[in-house]
Tab-separated table of C-alpha atoms in Angstrom:
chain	number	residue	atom	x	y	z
A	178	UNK	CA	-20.538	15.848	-16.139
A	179	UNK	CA	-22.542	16.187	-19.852
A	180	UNK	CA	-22.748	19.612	-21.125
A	181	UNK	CA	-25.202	20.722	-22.938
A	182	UNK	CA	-25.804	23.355	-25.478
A	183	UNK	CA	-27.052	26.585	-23.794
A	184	UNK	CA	-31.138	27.257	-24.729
A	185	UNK	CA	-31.753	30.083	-26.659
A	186	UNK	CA	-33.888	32.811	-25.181
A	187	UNK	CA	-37.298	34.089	-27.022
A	188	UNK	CA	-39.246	36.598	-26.345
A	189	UNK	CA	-41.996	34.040	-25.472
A	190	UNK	CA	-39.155	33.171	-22.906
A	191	UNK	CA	-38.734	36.558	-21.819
A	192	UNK	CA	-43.025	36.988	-21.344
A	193	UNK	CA	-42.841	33.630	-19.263
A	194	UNK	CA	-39.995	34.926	-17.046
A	195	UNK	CA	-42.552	38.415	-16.225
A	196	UNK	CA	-45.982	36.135	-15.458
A	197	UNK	CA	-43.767	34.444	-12.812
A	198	UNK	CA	-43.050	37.903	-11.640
A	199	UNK	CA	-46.887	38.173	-10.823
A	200	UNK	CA	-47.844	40.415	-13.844
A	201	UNK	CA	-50.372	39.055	-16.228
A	202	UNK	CA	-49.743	37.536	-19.712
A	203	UNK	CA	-51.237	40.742	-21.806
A	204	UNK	CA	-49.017	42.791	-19.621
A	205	UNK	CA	-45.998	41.097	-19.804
A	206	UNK	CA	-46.340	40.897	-23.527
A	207	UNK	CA	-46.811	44.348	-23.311
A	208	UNK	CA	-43.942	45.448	-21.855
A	209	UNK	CA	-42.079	42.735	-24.150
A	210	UNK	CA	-43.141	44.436	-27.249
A	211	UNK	CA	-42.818	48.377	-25.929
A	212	UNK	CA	-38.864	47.032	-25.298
A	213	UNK	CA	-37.952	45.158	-28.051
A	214	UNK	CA	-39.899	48.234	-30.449
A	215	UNK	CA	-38.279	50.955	-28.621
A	216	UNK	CA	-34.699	49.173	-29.392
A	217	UNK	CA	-35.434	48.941	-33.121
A	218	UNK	CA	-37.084	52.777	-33.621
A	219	UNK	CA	-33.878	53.582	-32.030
A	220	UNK	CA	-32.109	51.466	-34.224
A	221	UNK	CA	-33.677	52.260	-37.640
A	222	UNK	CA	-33.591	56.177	-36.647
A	223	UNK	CA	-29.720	55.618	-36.589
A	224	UNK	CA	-29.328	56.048	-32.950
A	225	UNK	CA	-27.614	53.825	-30.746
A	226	UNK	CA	-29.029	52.103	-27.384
A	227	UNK	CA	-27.719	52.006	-24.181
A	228	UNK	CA	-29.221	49.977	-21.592
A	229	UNK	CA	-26.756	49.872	-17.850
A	230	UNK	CA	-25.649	46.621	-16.743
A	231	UNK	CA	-26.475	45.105	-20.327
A	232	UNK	CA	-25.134	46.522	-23.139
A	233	UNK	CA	-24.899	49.064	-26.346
A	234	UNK	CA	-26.543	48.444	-29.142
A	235	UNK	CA	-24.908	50.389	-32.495
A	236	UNK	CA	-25.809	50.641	-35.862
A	237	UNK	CA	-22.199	50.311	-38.123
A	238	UNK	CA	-22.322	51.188	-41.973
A	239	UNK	CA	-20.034	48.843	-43.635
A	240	UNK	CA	-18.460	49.888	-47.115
A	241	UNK	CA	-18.513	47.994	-49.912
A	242	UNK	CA	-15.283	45.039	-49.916
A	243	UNK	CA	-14.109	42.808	-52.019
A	244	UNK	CA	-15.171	38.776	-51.142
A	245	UNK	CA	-14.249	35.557	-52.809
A	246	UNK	CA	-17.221	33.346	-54.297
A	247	UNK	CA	-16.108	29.880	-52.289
A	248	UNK	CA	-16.840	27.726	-55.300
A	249	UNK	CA	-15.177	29.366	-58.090
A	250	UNK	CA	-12.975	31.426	-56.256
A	251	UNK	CA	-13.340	34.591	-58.453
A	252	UNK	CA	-13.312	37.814	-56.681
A	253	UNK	CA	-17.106	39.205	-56.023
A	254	UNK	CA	-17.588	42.568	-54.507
A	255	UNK	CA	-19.942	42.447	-51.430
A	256	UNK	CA	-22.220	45.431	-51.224
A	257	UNK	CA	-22.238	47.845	-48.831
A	258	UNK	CA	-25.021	47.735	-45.891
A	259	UNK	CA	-26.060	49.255	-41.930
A	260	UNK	CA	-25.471	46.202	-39.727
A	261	UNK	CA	-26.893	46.014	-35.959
A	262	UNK	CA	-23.681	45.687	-33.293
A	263	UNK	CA	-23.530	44.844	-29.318
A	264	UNK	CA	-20.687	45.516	-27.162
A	265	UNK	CA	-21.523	44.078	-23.989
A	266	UNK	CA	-21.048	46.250	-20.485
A	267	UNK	CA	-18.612	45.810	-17.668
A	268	UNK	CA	-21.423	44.326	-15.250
A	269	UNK	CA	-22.773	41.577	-18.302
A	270	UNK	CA	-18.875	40.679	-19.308
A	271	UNK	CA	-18.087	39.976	-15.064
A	272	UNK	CA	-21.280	38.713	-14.568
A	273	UNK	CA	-20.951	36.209	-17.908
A	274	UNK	CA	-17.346	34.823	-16.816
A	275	UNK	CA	-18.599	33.260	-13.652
A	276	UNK	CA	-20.531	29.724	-14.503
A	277	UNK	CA	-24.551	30.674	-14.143
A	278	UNK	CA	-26.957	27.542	-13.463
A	279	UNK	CA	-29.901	27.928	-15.664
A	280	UNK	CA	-32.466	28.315	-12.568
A	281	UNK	CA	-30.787	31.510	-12.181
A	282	UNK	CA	-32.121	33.062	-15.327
A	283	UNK	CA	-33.034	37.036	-14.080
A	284	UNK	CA	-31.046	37.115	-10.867
């Protein structure tokens, strides 16, 4: 059996995955947009998002550290800077350890 590398997801993806839910293309691109905006308002506003079944998504402030330049191996500091986190929910990490077939994208 080949394996293959799993397909990456886009929101042109996601919009696809809606019209064969019987909504039109304007309104799944709609609702596409309102979710993906509403999680990075959130975000940027320094609040975190919880979505049941899925996820959290967190905003972490990272100090500034020292690093090592690879090349010339000097010590560089690396600034410090908000980064975007996900911890995954009980119901994605159960229902990611079971093997998925690809047709069964949204079930």
């Amino acid at each position: 059996m080949e394996e293959t590398m799993p397909k990456t997801i886009t929101k042109a993806d996601l919009i696809e995955h809606l019209l064969g839910r019987g909504l039109e293309r304007v309104q799944a691109k709609a609702i596409v947009e309102l979710f993906t905006e509403g999680i990075k308002g959130s975000l940027m506003k320094g609040k975190s998002v919880k979505i049941t079944a899925l996820g959290t998504f967190r905003v972490r402030d990272k100090k500034e550290r020292p690093g090592r330049d690879p090349k010339t191996h000097k010590v560089v500091p690396i600034t410090a800077r908000r980064v975007v986190t996900f911890r995954p929910g009980p119901t994605l990490k159960k229902r990611i350890a079971k093997p998925v077939k690809e047709e069964q994208f949204g079930a």
